[in-house]
Coordinates of C-alpha atoms in Angstrom, one line a residue:
M94 CA 151.5 33.6 64.0
K95 CA 149.3 33.9 67.1
S96 CA 148.0 30.8 68.7
P97 CA 144.2 30.3 69.1
L98 CA 144.6 30.6 72.9
I99 CA 146.4 34.0 72.6
E100 CA 143.7 35.3 70.1
K101 CA 140.9 34.2 72.5
L102 CA 142.7 36.0 75.4
M103 CA 143.1 39.1 73.3
D104 CA 139.4 39.1 72.3
F105 CA 138.4 38.6 75.9
T106 CA 140.6 41.5 77.0
M107 CA 139.3 43.8 74.3
A108 CA 135.7 42.9 75.2
F109 CA 136.3 43.5 78.9
F110 CA 138.0 46.8 78.2
F111 CA 135.2 47.9 76.0
R112 CA 132.6 46.9 78.6
Y113 CA 134.6 48.9 81.3
L114 CA 134.6 52.0 79.1
V115 CA 130.8 51.7 78.6
I116 CA 130.2 51.2 82.3
L117 CA 132.6 54.1 83.2
F118 CA 130.8 56.3 80.7
L119 CA 127.3 55.4 82.1
F120 CA 128.5 55.9 85.7
S121 CA 130.0 59.2 84.8
F122 CA 126.9 60.3 83.0
N123 CA 124.6 59.2 85.8
G124 CA 126.9 60.8 88.4
Y125 CA 126.8 64.0 86.4
S126 CA 123.0 63.8 86.2
T127 CA 122.8 63.2 89.9
L128 CA 125.1 66.1 90.7
S129 CA 123.1 68.3 88.3
A130 CA 119.9 67.3 90.1
Q131 CA 121.4 68.0 93.5
S132 CA 122.6 71.4 92.4
S133 CA 119.2 72.5 91.3
T134 CA 118.1 75.4 93.5
P135 CA 114.8 75.1 95.4
E136 CA 112.3 77.9 94.8
F137 CA 109.9 79.5 97.3
N138 CA 106.8 81.3 96.1
Y139 CA 104.2 82.5 98.6
E140 CA 100.7 83.8 98.1
L141 CA 98.6 85.6 100.8
S142 CA 94.8 86.0 100.6
F143 CA 92.3 87.4 103.0
D144 CA 88.9 85.9 102.2
E145 CA 88.4 85.0 105.9
S146 CA 89.6 88.3 107.3
T147 CA 86.3 88.8 109.1
D148 CA 87.2 85.7 111.2
H149 CA 90.6 87.3 112.0
Q150 CA 92.5 84.8 109.9
Y151 CA 94.3 84.8 106.6
H152 CA 95.3 82.1 104.1
V153 CA 98.9 81.2 103.0
R154 CA 99.9 79.1 100.0
L155 CA 103.5 78.1 99.4
E156 CA 104.5 76.5 96.1
T157 CA 108.1 75.2 96.2
T158 CA 110.0 73.2 93.6
G159 CA 113.6 72.0 92.9
W160 CA 114.0 69.6 95.8
T161 CA 116.0 66.4 95.5
E162 CA 115.3 65.1 99.0
D163 CA 112.4 62.7 99.5
T164 CA 111.6 64.2 102.9
I165 CA 111.7 67.9 103.8
T166 CA 111.1 69.7 107.1
F167 CA 109.5 73.1 107.1
H168 CA 109.7 75.4 110.1
L169 CA 107.9 78.5 111.2
P170 CA 110.1 81.0 113.3
N171 CA 109.5 81.0 117.0
W172 CA 110.1 84.8 117.4
T173 CA 110.5 87.9 115.4
P174 CA 113.7 90.0 115.2
G175 CA 113.4 93.3 117.1
Y176 CA 111.1 91.8 119.8
Y177 CA 113.2 89.6 122.1
Q178 CA 110.5 87.2 123.3
I179 CA 109.6 83.6 122.3
M180 CA 106.2 84.0 120.6
N181 CA 105.1 80.4 119.8
F182 CA 103.9 81.4 116.4
G183 CA 103.3 77.8 115.3
K184 CA 100.2 77.6 117.6
M185 CA 98.5 80.1 115.3
L186 CA 98.6 77.8 112.3
R187 CA 95.4 75.9 111.3
N188 CA 94.3 73.5 108.5
F189 CA 97.8 72.6 107.3
S190 CA 97.9 70.5 104.1
A191 CA 100.3 69.5 101.4
H192 CA 99.8 68.4 97.8
N193 CA 102.0 67.6 94.7
E194 CA 101.7 69.0 91.2
H195 CA 98.9 66.4 90.5
D196 CA 96.9 67.6 93.4
E197 CA 97.6 64.4 95.2
V198 CA 97.8 64.6 99.0
L199 CA 101.3 64.4 100.4
E200 CA 101.9 62.8 103.8
F201 CA 103.3 64.9 106.6
I202 CA 104.1 64.7 110.3
Q203 CA 103.9 67.7 112.7
I204 CA 107.1 67.3 114.7
D205 CA 106.3 70.2 117.1
D206 CA 104.3 73.4 117.1
N207 CA 106.6 75.0 114.5
S208 CA 107.8 72.1 112.3
Y209 CA 106.2 69.9 109.6
R210 CA 108.0 67.0 107.9
I211 CA 106.6 66.3 104.4
S212 CA 107.3 63.1 102.4
K213 CA 107.2 64.2 98.7
G214 CA 108.4 61.0 97.0
K215 CA 109.1 61.7 93.4
S216 CA 106.9 64.8 93.2
K217 CA 108.5 67.8 91.6
T218 CA 106.3 70.4 93.3
I219 CA 105.1 70.8 96.8
S220 CA 102.0 73.0 97.4
I221 CA 101.5 73.8 101.1
T222 CA 98.4 75.6 102.4
Y223 CA 97.4 76.7 105.9
D224 CA 95.5 79.4 107.7
V225 CA 97.0 81.8 110.3
V226 CA 94.6 82.8 113.1
T227 CA 95.2 86.2 114.7
F228 CA 94.1 87.2 118.2
R229 CA 95.7 90.5 119.3
K230 CA 96.5 93.9 117.8
F231 CA 100.2 94.2 118.5
V232 CA 103.3 95.2 116.6
A233 CA 105.0 91.8 117.1
N234 CA 102.3 89.5 115.7
S235 CA 99.9 89.5 112.7
Y236 CA 96.4 90.9 112.9
V237 CA 93.6 91.0 110.4
D238 CA 90.0 92.2 110.4
S239 CA 87.5 93.3 107.8
A240 CA 89.2 96.6 107.3
H241 CA 92.9 95.8 107.1
A242 CA 95.7 93.2 107.5
F243 CA 99.0 93.6 109.3
I244 CA 101.3 90.7 108.5
I245 CA 104.4 89.7 110.5
P246 CA 106.5 87.5 108.2
S247 CA 107.9 85.5 111.1
N248 CA 104.5 84.1 112.0
T249 CA 103.5 83.6 108.3
F250 CA 106.3 82.1 106.1
L251 CA 107.8 78.7 106.5
Y252 CA 111.5 78.1 105.9
V253 CA 113.8 75.0 105.5
D254 CA 117.1 74.7 107.4
H255 CA 120.2 75.5 105.4
Y256 CA 118.1 77.3 102.7
L257 CA 117.6 80.6 104.4
N258 CA 119.9 82.3 101.8
L259 CA 117.5 81.6 98.9
P260 CA 115.3 84.3 97.3
V261 CA 111.5 84.3 98.0
T262 CA 108.6 85.8 96.2
V263 CA 105.4 87.0 97.9
S264 CA 102.1 87.7 96.0
V265 CA 99.4 89.5 97.9
N266 CA 95.8 89.0 96.9
P267 CA 94.1 91.9 98.8
G268 CA 90.6 91.1 97.4
E269 CA 88.1 93.5 96.0
N270 CA 87.8 95.9 98.9
W271 CA 91.5 96.7 99.7
T272 CA 93.7 98.6 97.3
D273 CA 97.1 99.1 98.8
V274 CA 100.1 97.2 100.2
A275 CA 102.9 98.8 102.2
T276 CA 106.2 96.9 102.8
G277 CA 109.9 97.2 102.7
L278 CA 110.1 94.3 100.2
K279 CA 111.3 94.9 96.6
K280 CA 108.3 95.5 94.4
I281 CA 108.3 93.4 91.2
E282 CA 104.9 94.5 90.0
K283 CA 101.6 95.5 91.7
H284 CA 101.1 93.4 94.8
H285 CA 104.0 91.1 93.9
F286 CA 107.3 91.3 95.8
L287 CA 110.7 89.8 96.1
A288 CA 113.0 89.1 99.1
S289 CA 116.7 88.3 98.3
D290 CA 116.7 85.8 101.2
F291 CA 114.6 84.7 104.2
D292 CA 116.4 87.2 106.6
I293 CA 115.2 90.0 104.4
L294 CA 111.7 88.4 104.2
Y295 CA 111.4 88.2 108.0
D296 CA 112.6 91.8 108.2
S297 CA 109.8 93.1 106.0
P298 CA 106.2 93.2 107.4
L299 CA 103.3 94.0 105.2
L300 CA 100.3 96.3 105.8
V301 CA 97.3 95.7 103.5
G302 CA 94.1 97.7 103.2
N303 CA 92.9 101.1 102.1
L304 CA 95.9 103.0 103.3
E305 CA 96.7 106.7 103.6
R306 CA 99.9 108.0 102.2
L307 CA 101.4 111.3 103.4
P308 CA 103.7 113.4 101.3
S309 CA 107.1 111.8 100.8
F310 CA 110.3 113.7 101.6
D311 CA 113.9 113.5 100.5
V312 CA 117.0 113.2 102.8
K313 CA 120.2 113.4 100.9
G314 CA 118.4 112.4 97.7
V315 CA 116.8 109.3 99.3
K316 CA 113.0 109.1 99.3
H317 CA 111.2 108.6 102.7
H318 CA 107.5 107.5 102.8
F319 CA 104.9 107.6 105.4
V320 CA 102.0 105.1 104.9
G321 CA 99.3 104.1 107.4
Y322 CA 96.0 102.7 108.4
D323 CA 93.6 104.7 110.6
I324 CA 96.2 107.4 111.2
G325 CA 93.7 109.9 112.7
E326 CA 93.2 113.7 112.2
F327 CA 96.2 116.0 112.4
D328 CA 98.1 118.6 110.4
H329 CA 99.9 116.4 107.8
E330 CA 102.2 119.2 106.5
S331 CA 103.4 120.3 109.9
F332 CA 104.0 116.7 111.0
I333 CA 106.0 115.7 107.9
D334 CA 108.0 119.0 108.1
K335 CA 109.1 118.1 111.7
L336 CA 109.7 114.4 110.8
S337 CA 111.9 115.3 107.9
K338 CA 114.0 117.5 110.1
V339 CA 114.7 114.8 112.7
I340 CA 115.4 112.2 110.0
A341 CA 117.9 114.6 108.4
S342 CA 119.5 115.1 111.9
S343 CA 119.7 111.3 112.3
V344 CA 121.5 110.8 109.1
D345 CA 124.0 113.6 109.9
I346 CA 125.4 111.4 112.8
I347 CA 126.5 108.5 110.6
G348 CA 126.7 110.4 107.2
D349 CA 125.6 107.5 105.1
I350 CA 122.2 106.2 103.9
P351 CA 122.4 102.5 103.2
F352 CA 119.1 102.0 101.3
D353 CA 117.3 103.2 98.2
E354 CA 114.2 104.3 100.0
Y355 CA 112.6 104.0 103.5
T356 CA 109.0 103.5 104.6
F357 CA 107.4 104.5 107.9
I358 CA 104.5 102.0 108.2
A359 CA 101.8 103.1 110.7
I360 CA 99.6 100.1 111.7
G361 CA 96.9 102.0 113.6
P362 CA 96.4 103.0 117.3
G363 CA 98.1 100.9 119.9
R364 CA 101.6 100.6 121.4
G365 CA 105.0 99.5 120.2
G366 CA 107.3 99.7 117.2
I367 CA 109.8 97.4 115.6
E368 CA 112.8 98.4 113.4
H369 CA 113.9 97.0 110.1
L370 CA 116.6 97.6 107.5
N371 CA 114.6 99.9 105.3
N372 CA 111.3 100.4 107.1
T373 CA 109.7 100.5 110.5
V374 CA 106.3 99.3 111.7
F375 CA 104.7 101.1 114.6
S376 CA 101.4 101.9 116.4
F377 CA 100.3 105.4 115.6
S378 CA 97.5 107.8 116.0
G379 CA 97.8 111.4 114.9
N380 CA 95.0 112.5 117.1
G381 CA 96.3 115.1 119.6
L382 CA 99.5 115.9 117.9
E383 CA 98.7 119.6 118.2
N384 CA 99.8 119.2 121.8
P385 CA 103.6 120.0 122.0
E386 CA 104.3 117.2 124.5
R387 CA 102.4 114.6 122.5
M388 CA 104.2 115.8 119.3
N389 CA 107.6 115.5 121.1
S390 CA 106.8 112.1 122.4
M391 CA 105.8 110.9 118.9
L392 CA 108.9 112.3 117.2
N393 CA 111.1 110.7 119.9
F394 CA 109.4 107.4 119.2
L395 CA 109.7 107.6 115.4
T396 CA 113.3 108.9 115.7
H397 CA 114.1 105.9 117.9
E398 CA 112.7 103.4 115.4
Y399 CA 114.5 105.1 112.5
F400 CA 117.9 105.4 114.2
H401 CA 117.6 101.6 114.8
H402 CA 118.3 101.0 111.1
Y403 CA 121.8 102.1 112.1
N404 CA 122.1 101.0 115.7
V405 CA 121.0 97.3 116.0
K406 CA 120.3 96.5 112.3
R407 CA 123.8 97.5 111.0
I408 CA 125.8 98.6 114.0
R409 CA 125.0 95.4 115.9
P410 CA 126.3 93.0 118.6
F411 CA 127.8 89.8 117.1
E412 CA 124.9 87.7 118.4
L413 CA 122.2 89.6 116.6
G414 CA 122.5 88.1 113.2
P415 CA 122.5 85.8 111.4
F416 CA 119.6 84.6 113.5
D417 CA 118.5 81.2 114.9
Y418 CA 114.7 81.5 114.4
Q419 CA 113.9 78.7 116.8
K420 CA 115.5 79.8 120.0
E421 CA 116.6 82.8 122.0
N422 CA 119.5 84.8 120.4
R423 CA 120.9 86.3 123.7
T424 CA 123.3 89.2 123.9
N425 CA 124.8 91.2 126.7
M426 CA 124.6 94.4 124.7
L427 CA 120.9 95.5 124.4
W428 CA 121.9 98.2 126.8
M429 CA 123.8 99.7 123.9
S430 CA 121.5 98.6 121.1
E431 CA 118.4 99.9 122.7
G432 CA 119.7 102.2 125.4
F433 CA 121.9 104.2 123.1
T434 CA 119.1 104.5 120.6
V435 CA 117.0 106.1 123.3
Y436 CA 119.9 108.4 124.1
Y437 CA 120.1 109.4 120.4
E438 CA 116.4 109.9 120.0
F439 CA 116.5 112.7 122.7
L440 CA 119.6 114.2 121.2
I441 CA 118.5 114.0 117.6
V442 CA 115.2 115.8 118.1
K443 CA 117.0 118.6 120.0
R444 CA 119.7 118.9 117.3
S445 CA 117.1 119.1 114.6
G446 CA 115.7 122.3 116.2
V447 CA 112.3 120.7 116.8
A448 CA 112.8 120.4 120.6
D449 CA 114.4 122.9 123.0
E450 CA 117.0 122.5 125.8
K451 CA 114.3 122.2 128.5
T452 CA 112.7 119.3 126.6
L453 CA 116.0 117.6 126.2
F454 CA 116.8 117.8 129.9
A455 CA 113.3 116.6 130.8
N456 CA 113.8 113.5 128.7
F457 CA 117.0 112.5 130.5
E458 CA 115.5 113.5 133.9
R459 CA 112.7 111.0 133.3
D460 CA 115.1 108.1 132.8
I461 CA 117.4 109.2 135.7
N462 CA 114.4 109.4 138.1
G463 CA 113.1 106.1 136.9
N464 CA 116.5 104.4 137.4
E465 CA 117.2 106.1 140.8
N466 CA 113.8 105.2 142.2
N467 CA 114.1 101.5 141.1
P468 CA 115.6 99.3 143.9
G469 CA 116.6 96.9 141.1
R470 CA 119.5 99.1 140.2
L471 CA 121.3 97.6 143.3
H472 CA 120.7 94.0 142.2
Q473 CA 121.0 93.8 138.4
S474 CA 123.7 95.0 136.1
L475 CA 123.0 96.3 132.5
V476 CA 124.7 93.2 130.9
N477 CA 122.5 90.9 133.0
A478 CA 119.4 92.9 132.1
S479 CA 120.3 92.6 128.4
Y480 CA 121.0 88.9 128.6
N481 CA 117.9 88.1 130.6
T482 CA 115.4 90.1 128.6
W483 CA 114.1 86.9 127.0
K484 CA 112.7 85.8 130.4
D485 CA 112.4 89.1 132.3
G486 CA 111.1 91.3 129.4
P487 CA 112.6 94.6 128.2
F488 CA 111.4 96.6 131.3
G489 CA 112.4 94.0 133.9
K490 CA 110.3 91.6 135.9
S491 CA 107.0 92.5 137.5
G492 CA 105.2 91.0 140.5
L493 CA 107.2 89.9 143.5
E494 CA 110.6 90.3 141.8
K495 CA 110.0 93.7 140.2
N496 CA 112.4 95.3 142.6
K497 CA 115.3 93.0 141.6
T498 CA 115.6 94.0 137.9
I499 CA 116.2 97.1 135.8
S500 CA 115.3 98.3 132.3
Y501 CA 118.1 98.9 129.8
Y502 CA 115.7 101.4 128.2
Q503 CA 116.2 103.6 131.3
K504 CA 119.8 103.0 132.4
G505 CA 121.1 102.5 128.9
P506 CA 120.6 106.1 127.8
I507 CA 122.2 107.3 131.1
I508 CA 125.4 105.4 130.2
G509 CA 125.2 106.9 126.7
L510 CA 125.1 110.3 128.3
I511 CA 128.1 109.9 130.7
L512 CA 130.1 108.0 128.1
D513 CA 129.6 110.8 125.6
F514 CA 130.7 113.4 128.1
A515 CA 133.7 111.3 129.2
I516 CA 134.9 111.0 125.6
R517 CA 134.4 114.7 124.9
N518 CA 136.3 115.7 128.0
A519 CA 139.2 113.3 127.4
T520 CA 139.6 114.7 123.8
E521 CA 138.9 118.3 124.6
N522 CA 135.7 117.9 122.5
K523 CA 137.6 116.8 119.4
A524 CA 135.7 113.5 119.5
S525 CA 132.4 112.1 120.9
L526 CA 130.1 109.1 121.0
D527 CA 129.1 110.1 117.5
D528 CA 132.7 109.1 116.4
V529 CA 132.3 105.8 118.1
M530 CA 129.1 105.1 116.2
R531 CA 130.7 106.0 112.9
L532 CA 133.7 103.8 113.6
L533 CA 131.5 100.8 114.4
Y534 CA 129.5 101.5 111.2
T535 CA 132.5 101.7 108.9
S536 CA 134.7 99.1 110.6
F537 CA 132.1 96.3 111.3
Y538 CA 129.1 96.9 109.1
Q539 CA 130.8 98.1 105.9
E540 CA 134.3 96.5 106.1
K541 CA 134.1 93.3 108.2
Q542 CA 130.3 92.8 107.5
R543 CA 129.6 91.4 110.9
G544 CA 128.7 92.4 114.4
F545 CA 131.1 93.3 117.2
T546 CA 131.8 91.6 120.5
D547 CA 131.5 93.2 123.9
A548 CA 135.3 93.6 124.0
E549 CA 135.4 95.1 120.5
F550 CA 132.8 97.7 121.5
Q551 CA 134.7 98.8 124.6
Y552 CA 138.0 98.9 122.6
A553 CA 136.3 101.2 120.0
C554 CA 135.2 103.6 122.7
Q555 CA 138.8 103.6 124.2
Q556 CA 140.3 104.1 120.7
I557 CA 138.2 107.2 120.2
A558 CA 138.7 108.6 123.7
G559 CA 142.4 107.8 124.0
N560 CA 142.0 106.3 127.5
P561 CA 140.5 103.1 129.0
L562 CA 137.2 104.5 130.2
N563 CA 137.1 101.8 132.9
D564 CA 135.2 104.0 135.3
V565 CA 132.3 104.3 132.8
F566 CA 132.2 100.6 132.0
D567 CA 132.1 99.7 135.7
Y568 CA 128.5 101.1 135.6
V569 CA 127.7 98.6 132.8
Y570 CA 129.1 95.4 134.3
S571 CA 128.3 96.1 138.0
V572 CA 125.6 97.7 140.2
K573 CA 127.9 100.5 141.3
E574 CA 126.1 103.7 142.0
I575 CA 126.5 106.3 139.2
D576 CA 128.5 109.5 140.0
Y577 CA 126.3 111.8 137.9
D578 CA 127.9 115.1 138.8
K579 CA 131.4 113.9 137.8
Y580 CA 130.2 113.4 134.2
L581 CA 127.6 116.2 133.9
N582 CA 130.2 118.6 135.1
Y583 CA 132.2 118.0 132.0
A584 CA 129.4 119.8 130.1
G585 CA 128.8 122.4 132.7
L586 CA 125.7 120.6 134.1
R587 CA 124.7 119.2 137.5
L588 CA 122.0 117.0 139.0
V589 CA 119.8 118.6 141.6
L590 CA 117.7 116.6 144.1
N591 CA 114.3 118.3 144.5
S592 CA 112.6 116.0 147.0
D593 CA 113.3 114.8 150.5
D594 CA 111.3 111.6 150.1
P595 CA 113.7 108.7 149.7
A596 CA 111.0 106.6 148.2
N597 CA 110.3 109.2 145.5
K598 CA 113.4 111.0 144.6
V599 CA 112.9 113.8 142.0
Y600 CA 116.0 115.0 140.1
S601 CA 116.5 117.8 137.6
I602 CA 119.4 118.7 135.4
E603 CA 120.6 122.3 135.6
R604 CA 123.4 124.4 134.1
L605 CA 126.2 125.5 136.3
E606 CA 126.5 129.3 136.7
N607 CA 130.0 129.9 135.4
L608 CA 131.1 127.5 132.6
N609 CA 134.7 127.4 131.6
P610 CA 135.5 127.4 127.8
L611 CA 135.8 123.6 127.5
Q612 CA 132.5 123.0 129.4
R613 CA 130.7 125.5 127.2
K614 CA 132.2 124.0 124.0
I615 CA 131.1 120.5 125.1
L616 CA 127.6 121.6 126.0
E617 CA 127.0 123.5 122.9
S618 CA 128.5 120.9 120.6
W619 CA 126.6 118.1 122.3
M620 CA 123.2 119.9 121.8
G621 CA 124.1 120.9 118.2
E622 CA 124.3 124.6 118.8

């Protein structure tokens, strides 16, 4: 028989145990609820409208939900990929405001030109609105007027740190007068688009207005489009025929097309172009394309931007992605990313049959003359020009220091030329720079899914050539004068000086009179003959 004291202790123990189980259950349930809430994924839905386009500005609305934090900081990028300059996009924002789902004003603090910290409290939805003012027609910033809108996503769409991997929707309200939208974004329905993440969003400009669409063409079964605003008067059929040939020649180098379709987006007369994964935006006027030199220049330009979807967007230095959108993303290798793309634009147009040998040589002569007449070649190396482009600009400094810098757009293709000939000579024309590009594409883009380091690039070249190639890379890392004839001779060519003026040297490329079998094989293979 149990004593009353024992019974009381047992009753107390059972009650305590029961209470513990209840508390544990409630804690577990609340913990599960908290984890579930924290695991909810924020959504970003943007809408663009152009009611104030006559004032050169447009309206942006972001509706975002799914946040567990009480305070969230939204940022606007400070630059746009493909144009390596700080752009201060935040200074173009006006009339910033934030509301919750009950249309109640949410408090915010502007931390700097690009960042806004919003206190949402218990609100489920944040609705942010602002206007973007545009000042300048240029390929690296947005511009709107009464006739059209060109939208750079980097100076338009806010992001939140650590959430760049989330999908984004963009709805475009073009108004009553505009009918068309051109972009590389995935189309959900008319004027409604999806980006799989913010990197894709920032890689996909939009052109809005009454646009003109030229006939599409297929390359290896992949549709290529040409869409533009104010594209001018020219022979559309002849132009598309030539463009399709150079694009096919571009694809032949790598052998793979990594997208479902591609769009050339012509934003109107002006200067400049920027490459993207499945599209390019560029200034364009077809007026005067009946002139062969103007046609060649335009095809070079478009080939350059197209080949960039390989070289720089997929075949890329390690530093060029994923991006930090608030500060410079410096690399030593723009001489390869940009310079080799110039090299291939010349070569591709020739190999396509659209340009002849004389035009090919003239293109390289222009860069050789530019580099050899620039005193900066004795002061700045290619790696330094690449690294310092954020402060010097892509063509070097101007003003008092203009003679102390170089352009990787000029010297870069020269290095591409001599490196290609060096590889061809070392392998008896069994391999070339094309093989290096294919190796980088398959090894780093497709297999490792990352960019390459400086050392990995040089090793890839050595791997294809079968020798160190130190003499070529000396011209990249130093200001050593280039021995042109050594490398041109491999292809049966030479460099001829046609001017006695040391301040204005004029060089031309010529064939040697008697080519040996290897020289002839290298030259013809290089030109695609």
